[in-house]
Coordinates of C-alpha atoms and ligand atoms in Angstrom, one line a residue:
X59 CA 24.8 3.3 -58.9
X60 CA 26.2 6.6 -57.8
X61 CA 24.2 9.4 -59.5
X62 CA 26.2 12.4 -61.3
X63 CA 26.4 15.9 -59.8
X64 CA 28.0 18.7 -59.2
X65 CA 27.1 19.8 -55.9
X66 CA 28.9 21.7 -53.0
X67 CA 28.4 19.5 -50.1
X68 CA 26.8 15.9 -50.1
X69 CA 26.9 15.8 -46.1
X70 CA 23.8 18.5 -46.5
X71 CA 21.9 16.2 -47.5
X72 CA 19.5 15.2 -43.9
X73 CA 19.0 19.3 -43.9
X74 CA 17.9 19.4 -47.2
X75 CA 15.3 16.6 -46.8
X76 CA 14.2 17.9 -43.5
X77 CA 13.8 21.2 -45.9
X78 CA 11.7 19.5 -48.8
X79 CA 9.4 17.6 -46.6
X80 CA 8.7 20.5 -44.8
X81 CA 7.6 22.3 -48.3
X82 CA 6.0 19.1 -49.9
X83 CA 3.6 19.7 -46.7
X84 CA 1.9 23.2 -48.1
X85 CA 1.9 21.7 -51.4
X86 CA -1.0 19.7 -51.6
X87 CA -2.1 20.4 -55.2
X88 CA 1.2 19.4 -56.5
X89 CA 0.7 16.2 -54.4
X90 CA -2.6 14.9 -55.8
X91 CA -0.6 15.3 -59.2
X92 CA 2.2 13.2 -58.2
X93 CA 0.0 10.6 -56.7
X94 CA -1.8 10.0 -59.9
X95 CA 1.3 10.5 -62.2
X96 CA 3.1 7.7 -59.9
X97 CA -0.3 5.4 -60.9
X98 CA -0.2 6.8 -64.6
X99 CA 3.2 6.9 -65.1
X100 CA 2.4 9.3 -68.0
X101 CA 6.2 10.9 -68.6
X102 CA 7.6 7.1 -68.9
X103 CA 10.6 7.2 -71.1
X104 CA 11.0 10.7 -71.4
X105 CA 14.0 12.8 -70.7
X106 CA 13.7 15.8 -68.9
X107 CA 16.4 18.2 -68.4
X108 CA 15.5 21.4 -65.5
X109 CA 16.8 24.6 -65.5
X110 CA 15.0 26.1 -62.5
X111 CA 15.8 27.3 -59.0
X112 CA 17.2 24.8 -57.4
X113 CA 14.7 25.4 -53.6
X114 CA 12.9 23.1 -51.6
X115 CA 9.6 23.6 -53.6
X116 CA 11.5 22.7 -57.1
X117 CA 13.0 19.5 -55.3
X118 CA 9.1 18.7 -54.7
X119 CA 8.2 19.3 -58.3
X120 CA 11.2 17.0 -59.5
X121 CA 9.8 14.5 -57.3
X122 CA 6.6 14.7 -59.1
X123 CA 7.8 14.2 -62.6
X124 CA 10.3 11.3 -61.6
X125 CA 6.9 9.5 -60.0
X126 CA 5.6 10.3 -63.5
X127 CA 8.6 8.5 -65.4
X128 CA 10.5 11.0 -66.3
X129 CA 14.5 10.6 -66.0
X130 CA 15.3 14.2 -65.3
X131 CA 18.7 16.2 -64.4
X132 CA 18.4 19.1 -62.6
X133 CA 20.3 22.6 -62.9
X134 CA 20.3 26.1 -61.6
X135 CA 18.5 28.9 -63.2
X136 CA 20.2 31.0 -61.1
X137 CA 24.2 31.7 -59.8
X138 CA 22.7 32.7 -56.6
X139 CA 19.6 30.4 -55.6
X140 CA 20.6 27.5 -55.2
X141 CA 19.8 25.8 -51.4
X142 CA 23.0 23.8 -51.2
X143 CA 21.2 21.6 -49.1
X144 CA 18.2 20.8 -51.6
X145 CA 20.9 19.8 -53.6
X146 CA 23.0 17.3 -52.2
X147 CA 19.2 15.6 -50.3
X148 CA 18.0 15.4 -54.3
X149 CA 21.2 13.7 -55.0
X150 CA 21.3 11.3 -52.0
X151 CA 17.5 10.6 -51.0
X152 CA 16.2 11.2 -54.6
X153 CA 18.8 9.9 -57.2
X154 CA 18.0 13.1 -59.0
X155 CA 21.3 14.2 -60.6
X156 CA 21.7 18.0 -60.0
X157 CA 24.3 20.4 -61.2
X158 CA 24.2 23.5 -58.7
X159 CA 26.1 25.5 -56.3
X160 CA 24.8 27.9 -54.3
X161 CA 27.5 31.4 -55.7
X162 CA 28.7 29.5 -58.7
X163 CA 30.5 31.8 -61.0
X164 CA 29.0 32.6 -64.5
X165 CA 31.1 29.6 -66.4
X166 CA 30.8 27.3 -63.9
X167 CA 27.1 28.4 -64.2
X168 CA 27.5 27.4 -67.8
X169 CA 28.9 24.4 -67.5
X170 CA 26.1 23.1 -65.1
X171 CA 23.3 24.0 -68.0
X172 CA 25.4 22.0 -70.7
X173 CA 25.6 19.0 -68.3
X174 CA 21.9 19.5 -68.3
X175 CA 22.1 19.7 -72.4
X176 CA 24.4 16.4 -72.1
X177 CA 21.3 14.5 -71.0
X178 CA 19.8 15.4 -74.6
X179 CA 16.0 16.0 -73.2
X180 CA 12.8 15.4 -74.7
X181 CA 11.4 18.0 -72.6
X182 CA 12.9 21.3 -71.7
X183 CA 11.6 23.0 -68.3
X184 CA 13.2 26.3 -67.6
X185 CA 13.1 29.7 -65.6
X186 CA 14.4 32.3 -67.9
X187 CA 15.2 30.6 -70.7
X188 CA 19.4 30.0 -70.4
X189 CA 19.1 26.3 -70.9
X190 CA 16.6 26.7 -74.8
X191 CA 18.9 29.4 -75.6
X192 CA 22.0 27.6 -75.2
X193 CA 20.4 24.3 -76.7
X194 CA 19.6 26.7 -79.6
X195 CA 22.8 28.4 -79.9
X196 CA 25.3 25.8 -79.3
X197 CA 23.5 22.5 -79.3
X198 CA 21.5 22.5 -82.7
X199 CA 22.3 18.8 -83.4
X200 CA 20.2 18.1 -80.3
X201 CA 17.2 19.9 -81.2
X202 CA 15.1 17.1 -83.3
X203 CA 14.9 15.1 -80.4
X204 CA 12.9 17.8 -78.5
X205 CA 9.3 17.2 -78.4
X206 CA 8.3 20.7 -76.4
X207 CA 9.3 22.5 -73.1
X208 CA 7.8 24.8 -70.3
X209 CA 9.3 28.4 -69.3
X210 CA 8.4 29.9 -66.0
X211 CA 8.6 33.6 -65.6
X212 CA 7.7 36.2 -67.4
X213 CA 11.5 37.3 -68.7
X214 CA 11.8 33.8 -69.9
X215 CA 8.7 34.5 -71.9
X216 CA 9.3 37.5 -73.5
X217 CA 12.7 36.0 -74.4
X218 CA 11.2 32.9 -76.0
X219 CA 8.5 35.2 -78.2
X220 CA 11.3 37.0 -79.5
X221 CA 12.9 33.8 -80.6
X222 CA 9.5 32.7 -82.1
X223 CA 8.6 35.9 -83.8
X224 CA 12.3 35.3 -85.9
X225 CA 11.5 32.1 -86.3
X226 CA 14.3 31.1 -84.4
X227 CA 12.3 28.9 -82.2
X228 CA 12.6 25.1 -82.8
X229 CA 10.3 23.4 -80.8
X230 CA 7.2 24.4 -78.9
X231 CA 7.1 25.6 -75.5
X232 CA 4.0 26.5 -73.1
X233 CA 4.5 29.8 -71.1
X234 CA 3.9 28.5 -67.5
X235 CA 4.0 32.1 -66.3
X236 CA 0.5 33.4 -68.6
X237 CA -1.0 30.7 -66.9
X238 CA -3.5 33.0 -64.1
X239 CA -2.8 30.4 -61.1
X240 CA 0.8 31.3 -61.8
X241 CA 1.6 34.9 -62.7
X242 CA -1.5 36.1 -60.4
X243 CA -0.5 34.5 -57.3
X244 CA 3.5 33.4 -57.6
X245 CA 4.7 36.9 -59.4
X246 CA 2.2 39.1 -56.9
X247 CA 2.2 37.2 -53.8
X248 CA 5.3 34.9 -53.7
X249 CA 7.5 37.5 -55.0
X250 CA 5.5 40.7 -52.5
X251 CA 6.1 38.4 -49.6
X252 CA 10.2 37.2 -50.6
X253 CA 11.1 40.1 -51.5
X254 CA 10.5 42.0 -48.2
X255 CA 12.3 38.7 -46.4
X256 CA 14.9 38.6 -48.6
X257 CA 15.7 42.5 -47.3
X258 CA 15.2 41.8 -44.1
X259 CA 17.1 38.4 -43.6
X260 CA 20.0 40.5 -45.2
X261 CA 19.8 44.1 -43.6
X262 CA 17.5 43.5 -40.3
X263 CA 16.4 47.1 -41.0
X264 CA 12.6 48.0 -39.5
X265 CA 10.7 48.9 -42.8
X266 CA 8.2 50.8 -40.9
X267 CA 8.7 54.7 -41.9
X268 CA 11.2 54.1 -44.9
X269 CA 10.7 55.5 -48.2
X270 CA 10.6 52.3 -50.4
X271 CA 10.6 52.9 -54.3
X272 CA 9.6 49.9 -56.2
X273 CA 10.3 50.0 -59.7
X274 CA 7.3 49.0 -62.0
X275 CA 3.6 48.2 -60.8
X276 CA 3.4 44.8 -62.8
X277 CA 2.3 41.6 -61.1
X278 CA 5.5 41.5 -59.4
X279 CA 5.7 44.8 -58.1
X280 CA 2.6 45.3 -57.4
X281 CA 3.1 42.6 -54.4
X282 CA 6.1 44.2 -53.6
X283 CA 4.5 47.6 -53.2
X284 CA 1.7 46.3 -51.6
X285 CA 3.9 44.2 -48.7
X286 CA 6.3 47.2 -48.4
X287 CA 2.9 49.3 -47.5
X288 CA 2.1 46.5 -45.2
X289 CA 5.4 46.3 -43.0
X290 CA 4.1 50.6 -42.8
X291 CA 6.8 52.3 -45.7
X292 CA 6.2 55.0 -47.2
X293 CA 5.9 53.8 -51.0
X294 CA 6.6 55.1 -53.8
X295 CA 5.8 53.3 -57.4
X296 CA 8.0 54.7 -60.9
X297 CA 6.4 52.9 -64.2
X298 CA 6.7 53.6 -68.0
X299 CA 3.5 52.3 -68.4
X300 CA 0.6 54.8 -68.3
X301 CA -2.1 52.3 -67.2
X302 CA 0.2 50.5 -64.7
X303 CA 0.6 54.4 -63.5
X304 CA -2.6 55.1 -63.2
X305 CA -3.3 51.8 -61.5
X306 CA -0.4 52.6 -58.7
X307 CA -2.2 55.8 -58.4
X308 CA -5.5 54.7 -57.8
X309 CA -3.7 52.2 -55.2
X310 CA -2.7 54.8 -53.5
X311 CA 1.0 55.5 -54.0
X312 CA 2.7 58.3 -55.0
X313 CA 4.2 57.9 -59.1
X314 CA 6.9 59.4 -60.4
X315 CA 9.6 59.1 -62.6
X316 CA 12.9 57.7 -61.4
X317 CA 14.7 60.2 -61.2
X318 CA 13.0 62.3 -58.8
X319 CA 12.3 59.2 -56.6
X320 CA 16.5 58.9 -56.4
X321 CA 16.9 61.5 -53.8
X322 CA 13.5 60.3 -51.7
X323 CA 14.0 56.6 -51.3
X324 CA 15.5 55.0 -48.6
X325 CA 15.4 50.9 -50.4
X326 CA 14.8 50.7 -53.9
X327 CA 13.7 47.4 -55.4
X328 CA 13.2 46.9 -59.2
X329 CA 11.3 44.0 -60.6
X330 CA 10.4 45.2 -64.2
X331 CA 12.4 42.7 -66.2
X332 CA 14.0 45.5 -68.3
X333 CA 17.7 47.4 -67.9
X334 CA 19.8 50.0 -66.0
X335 CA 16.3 50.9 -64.3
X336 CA 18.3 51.9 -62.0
X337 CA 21.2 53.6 -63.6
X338 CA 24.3 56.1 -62.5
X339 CA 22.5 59.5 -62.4
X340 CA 20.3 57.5 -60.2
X341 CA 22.5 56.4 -57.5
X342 CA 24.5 59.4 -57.7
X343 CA 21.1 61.3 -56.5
X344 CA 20.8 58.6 -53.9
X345 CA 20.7 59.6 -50.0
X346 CA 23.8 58.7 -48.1
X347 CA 23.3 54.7 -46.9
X348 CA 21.0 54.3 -49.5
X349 CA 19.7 50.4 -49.8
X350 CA 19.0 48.9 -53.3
X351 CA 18.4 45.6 -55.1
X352 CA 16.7 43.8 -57.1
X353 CA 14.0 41.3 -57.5
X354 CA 13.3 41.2 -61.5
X355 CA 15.0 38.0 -63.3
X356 CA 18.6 38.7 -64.4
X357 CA 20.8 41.2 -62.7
X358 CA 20.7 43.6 -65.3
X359 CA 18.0 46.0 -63.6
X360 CA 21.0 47.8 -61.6
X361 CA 23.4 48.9 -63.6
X362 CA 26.2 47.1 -61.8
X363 CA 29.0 48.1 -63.8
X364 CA 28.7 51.5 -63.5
X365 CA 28.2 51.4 -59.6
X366 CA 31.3 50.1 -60.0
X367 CA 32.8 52.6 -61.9
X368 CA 31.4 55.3 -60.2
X369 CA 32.5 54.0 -56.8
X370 CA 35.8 55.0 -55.2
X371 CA 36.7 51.5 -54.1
X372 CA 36.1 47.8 -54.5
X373 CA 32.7 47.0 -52.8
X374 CA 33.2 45.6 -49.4
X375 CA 31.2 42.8 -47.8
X376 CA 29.9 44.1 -44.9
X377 CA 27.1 41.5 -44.1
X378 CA 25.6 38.3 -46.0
X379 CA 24.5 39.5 -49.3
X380 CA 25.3 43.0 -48.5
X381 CA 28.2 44.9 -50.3
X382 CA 28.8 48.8 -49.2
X383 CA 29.8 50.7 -51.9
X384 CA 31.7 54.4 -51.2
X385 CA 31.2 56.3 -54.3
X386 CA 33.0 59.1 -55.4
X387 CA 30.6 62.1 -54.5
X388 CA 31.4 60.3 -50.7
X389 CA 28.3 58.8 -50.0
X390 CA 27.5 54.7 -49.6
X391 CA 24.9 52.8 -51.4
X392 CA 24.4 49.4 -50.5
X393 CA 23.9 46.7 -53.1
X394 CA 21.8 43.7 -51.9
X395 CA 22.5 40.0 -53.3
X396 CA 25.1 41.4 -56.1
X397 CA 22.0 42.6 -58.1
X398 CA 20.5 39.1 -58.5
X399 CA 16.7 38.4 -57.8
X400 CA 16.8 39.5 -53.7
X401 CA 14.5 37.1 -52.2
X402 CA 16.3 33.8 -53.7
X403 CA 19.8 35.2 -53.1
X404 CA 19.1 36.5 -49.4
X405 CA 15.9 34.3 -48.3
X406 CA 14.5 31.3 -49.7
X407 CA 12.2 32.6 -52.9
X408 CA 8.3 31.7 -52.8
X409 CA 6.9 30.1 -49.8
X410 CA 5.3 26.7 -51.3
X411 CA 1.5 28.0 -50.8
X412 CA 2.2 29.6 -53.7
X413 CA 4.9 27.5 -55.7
X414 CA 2.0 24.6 -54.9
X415 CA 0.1 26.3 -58.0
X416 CA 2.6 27.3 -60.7
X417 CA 4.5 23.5 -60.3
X418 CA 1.4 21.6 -60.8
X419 CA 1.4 24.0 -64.2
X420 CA 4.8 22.7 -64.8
X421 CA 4.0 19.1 -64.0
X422 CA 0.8 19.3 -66.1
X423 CA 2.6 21.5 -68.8
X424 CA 5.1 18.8 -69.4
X425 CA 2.1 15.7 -69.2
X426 CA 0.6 18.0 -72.2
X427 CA 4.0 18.3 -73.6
X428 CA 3.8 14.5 -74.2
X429 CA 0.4 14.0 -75.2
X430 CA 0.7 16.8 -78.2
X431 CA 4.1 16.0 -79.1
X432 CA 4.0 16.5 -82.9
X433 CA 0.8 18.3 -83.0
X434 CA 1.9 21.8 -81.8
X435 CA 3.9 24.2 -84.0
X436 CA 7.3 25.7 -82.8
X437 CA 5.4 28.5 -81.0
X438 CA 5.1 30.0 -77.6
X439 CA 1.7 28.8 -75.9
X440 CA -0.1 29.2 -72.7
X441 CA -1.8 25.9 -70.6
X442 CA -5.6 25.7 -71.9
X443 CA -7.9 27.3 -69.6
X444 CA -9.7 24.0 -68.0
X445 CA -6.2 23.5 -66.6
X446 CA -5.8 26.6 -64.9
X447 CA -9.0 26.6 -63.5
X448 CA -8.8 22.4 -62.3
X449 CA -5.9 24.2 -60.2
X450 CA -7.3 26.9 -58.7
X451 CA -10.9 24.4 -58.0
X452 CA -7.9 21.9 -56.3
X453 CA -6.1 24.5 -54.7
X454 CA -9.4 25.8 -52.7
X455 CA -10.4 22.5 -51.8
X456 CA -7.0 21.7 -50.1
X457 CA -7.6 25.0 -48.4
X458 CA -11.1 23.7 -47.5
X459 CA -13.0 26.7 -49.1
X460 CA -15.8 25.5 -51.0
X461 CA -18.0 28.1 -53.5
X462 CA -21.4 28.4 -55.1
X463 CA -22.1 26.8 -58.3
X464 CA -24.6 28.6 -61.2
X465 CA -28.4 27.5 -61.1
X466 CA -29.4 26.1 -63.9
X467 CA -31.4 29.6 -64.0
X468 CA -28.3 31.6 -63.9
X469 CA -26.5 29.5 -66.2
X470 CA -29.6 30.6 -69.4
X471 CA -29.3 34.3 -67.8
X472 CA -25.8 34.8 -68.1
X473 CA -26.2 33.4 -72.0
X474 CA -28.8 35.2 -73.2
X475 CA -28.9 38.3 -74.6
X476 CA -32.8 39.1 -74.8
X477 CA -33.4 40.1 -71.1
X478 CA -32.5 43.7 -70.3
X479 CA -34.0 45.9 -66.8
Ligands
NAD786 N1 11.9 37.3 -57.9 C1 11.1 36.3 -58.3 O1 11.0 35.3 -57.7 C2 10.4 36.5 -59.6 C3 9.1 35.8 -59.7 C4 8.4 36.0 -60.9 C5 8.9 36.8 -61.9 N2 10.1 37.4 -61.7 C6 10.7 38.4 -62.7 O2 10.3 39.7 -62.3 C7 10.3 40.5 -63.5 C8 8.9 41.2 -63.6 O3 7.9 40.2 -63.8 P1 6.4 40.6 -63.8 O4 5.7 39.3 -64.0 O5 6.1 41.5 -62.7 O6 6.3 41.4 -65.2 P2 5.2 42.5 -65.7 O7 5.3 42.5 -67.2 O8 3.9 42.1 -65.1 O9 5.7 43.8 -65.0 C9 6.8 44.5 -65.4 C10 6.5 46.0 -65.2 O10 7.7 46.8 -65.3 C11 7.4 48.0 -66.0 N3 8.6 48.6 -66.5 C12 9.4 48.2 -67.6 N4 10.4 49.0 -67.7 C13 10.4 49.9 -66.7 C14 11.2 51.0 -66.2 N5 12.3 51.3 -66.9 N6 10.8 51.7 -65.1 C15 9.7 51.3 -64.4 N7 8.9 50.3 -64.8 C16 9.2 49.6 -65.9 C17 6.4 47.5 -67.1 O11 5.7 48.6 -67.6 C18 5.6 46.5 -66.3 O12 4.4 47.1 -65.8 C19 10.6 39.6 -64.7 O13 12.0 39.7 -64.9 C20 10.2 38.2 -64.2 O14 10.9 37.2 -64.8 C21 10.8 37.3 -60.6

């Protein structure tokens, strides 16, 4: 039975397997889950309906739930990140239906998410939370037939506690990203390492000796910052958060506002999940040839209109994901991967080492999904902690790293209270 798509080329489809065997292989958490979900079966009958990044790693995750039973549909949660070549192997090889194309423009973007909808899910797995929010908006009829969902990153998050805290929010949904095999390891590490390929894939400029200013010292940041200072730049960190500051500090890195960082940097990447951190006065300030992008969720950390406005010309396309905009004070700033999250747009987002541990959250967030369907309230909550920690014990045995275990006699030390010097 020929399975419905949308995708941009089907003869991609060898490529694209080559592609997700060669991820499944550093994912070997996400494989013990998919061997005993293909005995277990324990998503049987369920709809699921994915709005993630449609990558190599996520075509290993979809995998996993469809050995679990569940009939899912795939779509992009992002214009930009879709590997066109993951696509058309999930349609062919898998008889996944997916709805994504790598540059799709915003409606067509749209339209792919309500095809998604069109499948009327049980469960809801997203990365940003587009696909609840349009369910929510536009789809209420659908709702009651939604036992729960999973969100992955930390905008999605803050977006869907918002929706709880109105009471707007009508189903539950566990937080994949507050889970600490996810945020501590995908967000730090997975988005330090993309990031810096993602720049490099689309400028080929040495970072040694560049001023790079990375916007916020959160866990996504924080990687950034600390890969930049490993390729040798010269960073600098600008935060609104005093602790954060004081952390960056303490790291090492100069602080400062914004503002005085314009005229220093030589790249600027923002990954704070908040808007116009980079704004006009900004740029304006910027050094002539000045690189920026952006690596926080939606492409609202730049403020891309008014580089527009303030530039004297349409933005030309000088390289791959590289736009040179002439402004009107005469100088060029160069806008990576139209503002969108750099390292899916110009590389290929997390390495799976690291998307191993936040999809086996996802897989065993939606197994949870099922077995306390009807027992949650319509509230935003994170994976229990036996969980988190069963992936982390998994993910150091694949990596052959074994650790001590308490004595008995440290086990009645560390819960007592009498015993002092
Ligand atoms: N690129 C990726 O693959 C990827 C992966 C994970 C998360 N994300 C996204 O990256 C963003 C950040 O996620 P996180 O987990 O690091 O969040 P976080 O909450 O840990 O960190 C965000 C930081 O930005 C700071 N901040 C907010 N406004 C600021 C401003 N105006 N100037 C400077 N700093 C500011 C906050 O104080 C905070 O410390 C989110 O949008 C998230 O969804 C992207």
């Amino acid at each position: 039975m020929a399975i419905e798509h949308d995708i941009k080329d089907p003869s991609l489809a060898d490529g694209g397997r080559y592609k997700i065997e060669w991820a499944g292989k550093e994912m070997p958490v996400l494989k013990l889950i998919r061997e005993r979900f293909a005995k277990e079966r324990p998503l049987d009958g369920l709809r699921l309906s994915a709005c993630l990044h449609v990558t190599a790693e996520t075509a290993n995750l979809a995998h996993t739930l469809q050995a679990g039973g569940a009939d899912i549909v795939l779509t992009a949660s992002n214009p930009l990140s879709t590997q066109d070549d993951v696509a058309a192997s999930l349609v062919a090889h898998y008889e996944i239906p997916v709805y994504a194309i790598k540059g799709e423009d915003d409606a067509t973007y749209y339209d792919h998410i309500k095809a998604a909808i069109a499948h009327k899910p049980h469960i809801t797995m997203d990365d940003g939370a587009d696909l609840v929010s349009t369910l929510h908006k536009e789809y209420t009829d659908l709702l009651p037939h939604v036992i729960g969902g999973t969100e992955e990153t930390t905008t999605g998050v803050i977006r869907l506690r918002a929706m709880a805290k109105e009471g707007a929010l009508k189903f539950p949904v566990i937080a994949i990203n507050d889970s600490m095999t996810k945020h501590l390891f995908d967000n730090r590490y997975g988005t330090g390492q993309s990031t810096l390929d993602g720049i490099i894939r689309a400028t080929n400029i040495l970072i040694a000796g560049r001023t790079v200013v990375v916007a916020g010292y959160g866990w996504c940041s924080r990687g950034i910052a600390m890969r930049a200072e490993g390729h040798g730049a010269n960073v600098i960190v600008t935060e609104v958060d005093a602790l954060k500051a004081l952390e960056a500090v303490m790291d090492g890195y100069r602080v400062m506002p914004m503002a005085e960082a314009a005229p220093l940097g030589d790249i600027f990447v923002t990954a704070t999940g908040d808007i116009n951190v980079i704004d006009t006065h900004h740029m304006e300030a910027m050094k002539d040839g000045a690189i920026i992008c952006n690596s926080g969720h939606f492409n609202v950390e730049i403020n891309l209109k008014g580089l527009r406005e303030m530039s004297r010309s349409e933005p030309e396309l000088i390289r791959p994901f590289v736009e040179r905009y002439v402004l009107k004070n005469g100088k060029t700033v160069h806008l990576l991967g139209e503002g969108r999250l750099v390292n899916l747009a110009a590389a290929e987002g997390h390495p799976a080492s690291v998307m191993d541990m936040s999809f086996a959250n996802q897989a065993l967030g939606a197994e949870y999904m099922r077995d306390n369907a009807g027992t949650l309230e319509d509230q935003v909550y994170t994976i229990p902690e036996e969980l988190d920690m069963e992936i982390a014990r998994l993910k150091l045995a694949a990596m052959g790293i074994s650790i001590d275990t308490l004595t008995t006699e440290q086990e009645t030390y560390l819960n007592q209270w009498q015993e002092g010097t």
